[in-house]
mmCIF file of C-alpha atoms in Angstrom:
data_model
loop_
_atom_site.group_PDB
_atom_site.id
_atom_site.type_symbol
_atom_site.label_atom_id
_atom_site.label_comp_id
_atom_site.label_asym_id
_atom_site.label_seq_id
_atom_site.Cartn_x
_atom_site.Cartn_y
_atom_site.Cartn_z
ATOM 1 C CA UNK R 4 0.000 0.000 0.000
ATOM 2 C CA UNK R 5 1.294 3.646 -0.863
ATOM 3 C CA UNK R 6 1.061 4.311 3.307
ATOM 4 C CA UNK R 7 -0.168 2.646 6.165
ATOM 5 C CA UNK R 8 -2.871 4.887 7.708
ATOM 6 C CA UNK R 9 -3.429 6.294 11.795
ATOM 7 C CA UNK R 10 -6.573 7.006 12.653
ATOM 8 C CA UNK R 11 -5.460 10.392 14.548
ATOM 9 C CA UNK R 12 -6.998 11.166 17.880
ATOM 10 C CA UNK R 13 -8.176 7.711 19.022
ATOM 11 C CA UNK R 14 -6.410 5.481 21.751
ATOM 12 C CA UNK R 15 -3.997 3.393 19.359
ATOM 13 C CA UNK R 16 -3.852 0.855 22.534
ATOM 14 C CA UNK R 17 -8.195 0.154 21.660
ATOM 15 C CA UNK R 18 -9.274 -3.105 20.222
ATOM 16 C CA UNK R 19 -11.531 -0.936 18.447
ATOM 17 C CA UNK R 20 -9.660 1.409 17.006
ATOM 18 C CA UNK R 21 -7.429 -1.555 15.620
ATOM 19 C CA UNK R 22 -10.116 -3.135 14.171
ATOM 20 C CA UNK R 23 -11.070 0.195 12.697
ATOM 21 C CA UNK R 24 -7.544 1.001 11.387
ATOM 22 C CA UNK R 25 -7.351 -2.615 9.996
ATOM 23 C CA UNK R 26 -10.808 -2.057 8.022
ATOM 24 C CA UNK R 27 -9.574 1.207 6.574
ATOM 25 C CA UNK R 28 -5.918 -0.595 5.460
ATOM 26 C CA UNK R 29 -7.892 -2.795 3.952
ATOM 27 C CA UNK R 30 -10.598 -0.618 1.859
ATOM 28 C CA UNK R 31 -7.659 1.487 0.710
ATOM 29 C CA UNK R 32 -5.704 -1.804 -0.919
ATOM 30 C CA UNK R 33 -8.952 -2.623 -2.536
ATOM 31 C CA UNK R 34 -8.843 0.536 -4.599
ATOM 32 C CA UNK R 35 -5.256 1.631 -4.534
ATOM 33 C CA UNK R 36 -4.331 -0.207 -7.910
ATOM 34 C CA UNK R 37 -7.429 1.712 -10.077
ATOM 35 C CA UNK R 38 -7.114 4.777 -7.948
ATOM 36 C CA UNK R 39 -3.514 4.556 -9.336
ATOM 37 C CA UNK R 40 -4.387 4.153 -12.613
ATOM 38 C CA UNK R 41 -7.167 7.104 -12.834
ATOM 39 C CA UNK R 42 -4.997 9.318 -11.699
ATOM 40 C CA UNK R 43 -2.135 8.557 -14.146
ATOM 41 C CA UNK R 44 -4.234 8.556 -16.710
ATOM 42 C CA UNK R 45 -5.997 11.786 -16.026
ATOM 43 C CA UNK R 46 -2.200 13.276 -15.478
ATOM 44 C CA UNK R 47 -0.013 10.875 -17.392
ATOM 45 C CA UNK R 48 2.913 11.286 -14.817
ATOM 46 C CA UNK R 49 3.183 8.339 -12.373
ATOM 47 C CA UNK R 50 4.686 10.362 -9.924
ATOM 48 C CA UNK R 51 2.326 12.924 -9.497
ATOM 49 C CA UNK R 52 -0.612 10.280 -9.462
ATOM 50 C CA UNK R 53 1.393 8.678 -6.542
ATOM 51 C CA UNK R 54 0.854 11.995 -5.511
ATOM 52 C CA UNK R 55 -3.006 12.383 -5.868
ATOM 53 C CA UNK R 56 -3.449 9.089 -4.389
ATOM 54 C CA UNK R 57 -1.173 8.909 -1.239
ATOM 55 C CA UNK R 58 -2.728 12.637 -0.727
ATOM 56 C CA UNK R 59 -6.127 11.297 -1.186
ATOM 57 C CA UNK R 60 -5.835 8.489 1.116
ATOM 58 C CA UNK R 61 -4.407 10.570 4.094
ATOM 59 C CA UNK R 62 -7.308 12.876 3.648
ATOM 60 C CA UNK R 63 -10.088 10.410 4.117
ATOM 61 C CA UNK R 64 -8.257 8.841 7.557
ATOM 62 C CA UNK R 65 -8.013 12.110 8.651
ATOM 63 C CA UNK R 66 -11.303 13.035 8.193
ATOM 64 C CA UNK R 67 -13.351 10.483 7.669
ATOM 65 C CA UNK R 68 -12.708 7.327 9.182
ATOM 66 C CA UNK R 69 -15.372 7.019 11.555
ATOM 67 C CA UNK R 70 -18.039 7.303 9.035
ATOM 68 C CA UNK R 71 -19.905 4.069 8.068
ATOM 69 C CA UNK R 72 -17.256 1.537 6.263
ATOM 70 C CA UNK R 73 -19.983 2.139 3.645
ATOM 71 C CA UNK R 74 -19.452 5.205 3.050
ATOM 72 C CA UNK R 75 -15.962 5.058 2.266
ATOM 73 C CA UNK R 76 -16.281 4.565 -1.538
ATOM 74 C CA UNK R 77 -18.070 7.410 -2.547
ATOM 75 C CA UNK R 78 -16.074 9.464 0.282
ATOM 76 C CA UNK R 79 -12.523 8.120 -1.464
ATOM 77 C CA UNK R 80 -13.771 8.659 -5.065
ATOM 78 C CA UNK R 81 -14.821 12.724 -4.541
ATOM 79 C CA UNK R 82 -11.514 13.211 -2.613
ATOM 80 C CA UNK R 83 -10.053 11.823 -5.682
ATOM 81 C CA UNK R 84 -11.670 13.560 -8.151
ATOM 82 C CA UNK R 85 -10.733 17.017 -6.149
ATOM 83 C CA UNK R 86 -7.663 16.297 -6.307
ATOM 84 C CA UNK R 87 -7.269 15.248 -10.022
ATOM 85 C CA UNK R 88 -9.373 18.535 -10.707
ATOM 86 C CA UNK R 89 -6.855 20.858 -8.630
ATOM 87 C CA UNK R 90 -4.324 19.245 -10.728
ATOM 88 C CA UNK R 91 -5.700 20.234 -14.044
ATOM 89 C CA UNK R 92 -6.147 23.487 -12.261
ATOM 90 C CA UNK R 93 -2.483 24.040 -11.052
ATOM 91 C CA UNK R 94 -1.241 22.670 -14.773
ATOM 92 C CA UNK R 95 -3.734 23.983 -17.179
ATOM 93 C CA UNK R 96 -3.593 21.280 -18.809
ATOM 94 C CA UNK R 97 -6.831 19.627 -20.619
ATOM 95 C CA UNK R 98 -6.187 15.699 -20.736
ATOM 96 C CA UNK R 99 -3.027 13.618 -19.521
ATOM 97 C CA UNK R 100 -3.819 9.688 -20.563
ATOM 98 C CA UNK R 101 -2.035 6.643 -19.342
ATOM 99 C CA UNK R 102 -0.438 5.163 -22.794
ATOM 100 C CA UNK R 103 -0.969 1.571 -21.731
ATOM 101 C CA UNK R 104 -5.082 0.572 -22.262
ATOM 102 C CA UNK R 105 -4.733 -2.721 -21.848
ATOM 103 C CA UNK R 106 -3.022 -1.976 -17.888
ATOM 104 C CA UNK R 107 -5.908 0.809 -17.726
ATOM 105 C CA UNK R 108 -8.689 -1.818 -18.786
ATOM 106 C CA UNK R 109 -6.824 -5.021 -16.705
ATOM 107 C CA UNK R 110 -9.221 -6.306 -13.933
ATOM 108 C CA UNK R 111 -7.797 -7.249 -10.513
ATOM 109 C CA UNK R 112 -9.788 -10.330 -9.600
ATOM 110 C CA UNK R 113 -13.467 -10.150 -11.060
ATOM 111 C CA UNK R 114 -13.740 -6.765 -11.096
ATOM 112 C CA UNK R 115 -14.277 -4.658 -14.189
ATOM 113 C CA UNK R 116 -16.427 -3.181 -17.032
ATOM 114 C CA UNK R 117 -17.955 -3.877 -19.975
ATOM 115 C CA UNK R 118 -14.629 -2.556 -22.453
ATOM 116 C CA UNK R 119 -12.906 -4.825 -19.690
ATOM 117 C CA UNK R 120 -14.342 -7.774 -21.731
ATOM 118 C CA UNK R 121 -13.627 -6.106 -24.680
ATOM 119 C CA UNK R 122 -9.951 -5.404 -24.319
ATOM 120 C CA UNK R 123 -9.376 -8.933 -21.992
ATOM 121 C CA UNK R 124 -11.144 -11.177 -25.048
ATOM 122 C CA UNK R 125 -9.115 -13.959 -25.565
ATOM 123 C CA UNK R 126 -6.733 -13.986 -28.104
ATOM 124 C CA UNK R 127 -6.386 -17.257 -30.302
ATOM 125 C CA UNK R 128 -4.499 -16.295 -33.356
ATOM 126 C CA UNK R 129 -2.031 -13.583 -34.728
ATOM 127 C CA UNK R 130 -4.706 -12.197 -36.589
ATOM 128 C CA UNK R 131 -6.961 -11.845 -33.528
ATOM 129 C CA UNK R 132 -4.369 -10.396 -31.383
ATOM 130 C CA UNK R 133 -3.647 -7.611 -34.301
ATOM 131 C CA UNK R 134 -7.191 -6.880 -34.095
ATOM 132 C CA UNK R 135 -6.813 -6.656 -30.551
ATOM 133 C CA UNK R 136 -4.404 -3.870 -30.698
ATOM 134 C CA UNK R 137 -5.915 -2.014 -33.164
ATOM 135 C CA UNK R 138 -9.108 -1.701 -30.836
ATOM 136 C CA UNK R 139 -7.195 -0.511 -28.142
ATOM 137 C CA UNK R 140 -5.895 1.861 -30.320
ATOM 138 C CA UNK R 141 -8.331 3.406 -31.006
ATOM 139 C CA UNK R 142 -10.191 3.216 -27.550
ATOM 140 C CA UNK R 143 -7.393 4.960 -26.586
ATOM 141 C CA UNK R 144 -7.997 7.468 -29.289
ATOM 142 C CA UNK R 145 -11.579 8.191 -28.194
ATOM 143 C CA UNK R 146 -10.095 8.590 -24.882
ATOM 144 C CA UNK R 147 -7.852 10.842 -25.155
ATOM 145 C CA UNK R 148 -10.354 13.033 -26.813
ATOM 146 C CA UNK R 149 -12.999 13.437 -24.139
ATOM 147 C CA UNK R 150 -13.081 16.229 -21.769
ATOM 148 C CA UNK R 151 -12.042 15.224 -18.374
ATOM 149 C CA UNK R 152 -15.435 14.962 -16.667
ATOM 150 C CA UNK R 153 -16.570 12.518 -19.463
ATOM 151 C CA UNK R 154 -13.579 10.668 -19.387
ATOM 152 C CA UNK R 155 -13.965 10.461 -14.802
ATOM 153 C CA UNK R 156 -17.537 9.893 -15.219
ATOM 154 C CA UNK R 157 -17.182 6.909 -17.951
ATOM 155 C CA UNK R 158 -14.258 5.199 -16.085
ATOM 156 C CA UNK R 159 -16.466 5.231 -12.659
ATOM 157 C CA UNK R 160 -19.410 4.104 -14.459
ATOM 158 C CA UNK R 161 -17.806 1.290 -16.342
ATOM 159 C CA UNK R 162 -14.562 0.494 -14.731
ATOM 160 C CA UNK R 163 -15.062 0.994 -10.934
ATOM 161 C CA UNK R 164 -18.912 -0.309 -11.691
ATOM 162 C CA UNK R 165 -20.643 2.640 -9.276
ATOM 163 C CA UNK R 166 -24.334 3.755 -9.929
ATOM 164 C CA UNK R 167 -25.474 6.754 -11.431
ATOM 165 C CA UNK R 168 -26.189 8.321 -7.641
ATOM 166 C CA UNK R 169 -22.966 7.488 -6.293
ATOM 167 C CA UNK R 170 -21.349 9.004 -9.110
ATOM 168 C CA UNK R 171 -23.234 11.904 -8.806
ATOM 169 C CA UNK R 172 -21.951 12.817 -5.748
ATOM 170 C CA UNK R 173 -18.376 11.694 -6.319
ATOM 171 C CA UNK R 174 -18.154 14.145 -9.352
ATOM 172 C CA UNK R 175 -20.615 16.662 -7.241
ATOM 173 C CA UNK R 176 -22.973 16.902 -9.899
ATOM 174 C CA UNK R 177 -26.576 16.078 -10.980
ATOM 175 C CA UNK R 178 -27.364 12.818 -11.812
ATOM 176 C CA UNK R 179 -28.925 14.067 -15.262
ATOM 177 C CA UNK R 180 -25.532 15.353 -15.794
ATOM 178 C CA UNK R 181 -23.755 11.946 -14.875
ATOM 179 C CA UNK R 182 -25.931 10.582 -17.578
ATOM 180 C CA UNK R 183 -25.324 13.237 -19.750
ATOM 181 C CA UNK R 184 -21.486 13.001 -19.626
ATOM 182 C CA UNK R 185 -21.697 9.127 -19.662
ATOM 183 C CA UNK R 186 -24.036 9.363 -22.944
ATOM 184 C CA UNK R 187 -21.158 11.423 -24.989
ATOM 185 C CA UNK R 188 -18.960 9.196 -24.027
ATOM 186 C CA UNK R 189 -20.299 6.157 -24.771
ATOM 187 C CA UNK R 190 -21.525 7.926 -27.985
ATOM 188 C CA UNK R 191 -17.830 8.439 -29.063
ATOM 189 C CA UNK R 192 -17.098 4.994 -28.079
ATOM 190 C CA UNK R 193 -19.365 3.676 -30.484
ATOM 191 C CA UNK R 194 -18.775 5.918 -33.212
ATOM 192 C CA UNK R 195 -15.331 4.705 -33.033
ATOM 193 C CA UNK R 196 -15.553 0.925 -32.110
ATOM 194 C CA UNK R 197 -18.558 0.132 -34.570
ATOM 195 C CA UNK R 198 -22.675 -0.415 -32.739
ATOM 196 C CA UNK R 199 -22.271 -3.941 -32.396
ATOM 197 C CA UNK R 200 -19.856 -3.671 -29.502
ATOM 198 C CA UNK R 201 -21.028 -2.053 -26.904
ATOM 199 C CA UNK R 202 -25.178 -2.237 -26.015
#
């Protein structure tokens, strides 16, 4: 894990606090690895995703890990998405992508989205593994086009699998615009992959 979080404030010598700081160790290695990668490939610098991350994580110890385990997610995500959006801020820079789809796309156990399938289909021949590449191509052309609050709101969507609420309050915005930002995307998506692969 990027750092090992202390739950400031509490009696360290508590069985409950323990348990407490073990549950929040273990919620943050559940989402370090696409954390990671959404950051680097909204900044396309691996150190300054580190950055975003390890900053992201301290926040939500520090101030929120007494709130319902459940809550965590959406908590984690917004922090996240602040802190990618300061980013863009401090750089003025539109879009930063991480070159490598088929990392971006990779699941970690079962976990994944749709273009997961898509970019994970196995490959039996030469031929199918050229065809491969040429789709991630030019996924990764589509992606690099969309603004960056199409781009967020696709990859929570799709790749971290969240509902349309939850990502409404991660990106603090209206669900209608959730949908709204999802629909362009997927709209490029399918203007550049063809209708008959994705529903």
């Amino acid at each position: 894990m990027l750092c090992s979080m202390t739950l400031h404030g509490h009696d360290e010598g508590c069985p409950a606090v323990h348990a407490r700081h073990d549950a929040l160790n273990r919620f943050l290695g559940s989402v370090e690895r696409r954390a990671l990668r959404m950051a680097e490939l909204a900044t396309r610098s691996r150190d300054d995703a580190l950055d975003i991350v390890q900053d992201s994580m301290i926040a939500l110890a520090e101030r929120y890990a007494d709130r319902p385990e459940a809550e965590w997610t959406p908590l984690f995500y917004r922090i996240l998405q602040t802190r990618i959006a300061s980013w863009h801020r401090q750089h003025n820079r539109r879009h930063r992508f991480l070159p490598l789809l088929g990392d971006l796309f990779s699941r970690d156990d079962d976990e994944g989205g749709e273009l997961a399938d898509i970019v994970a289909a196995d490959i039996a021949s030469p031929e199918q593994q050229l065809a491969a590449e040429q789709m991630g191509q030019r996924i990764e052309s589509v992606l690099r086009a969309l603004p960056l609050r199409q781009q967020q709101v696709f990859l929570l969507r799709h790749w971290e699998q969240l509902d349309v609420s939850t990502t409404a309050r991660i990106m603090k915005c209206s669900e209608g615009s959730v949908k709204t930002h999802l629909h362009r995307a997927m709209q490029r998506l399918r203007e550049a992959l063809g209708e008959e692969l994705l529903p």
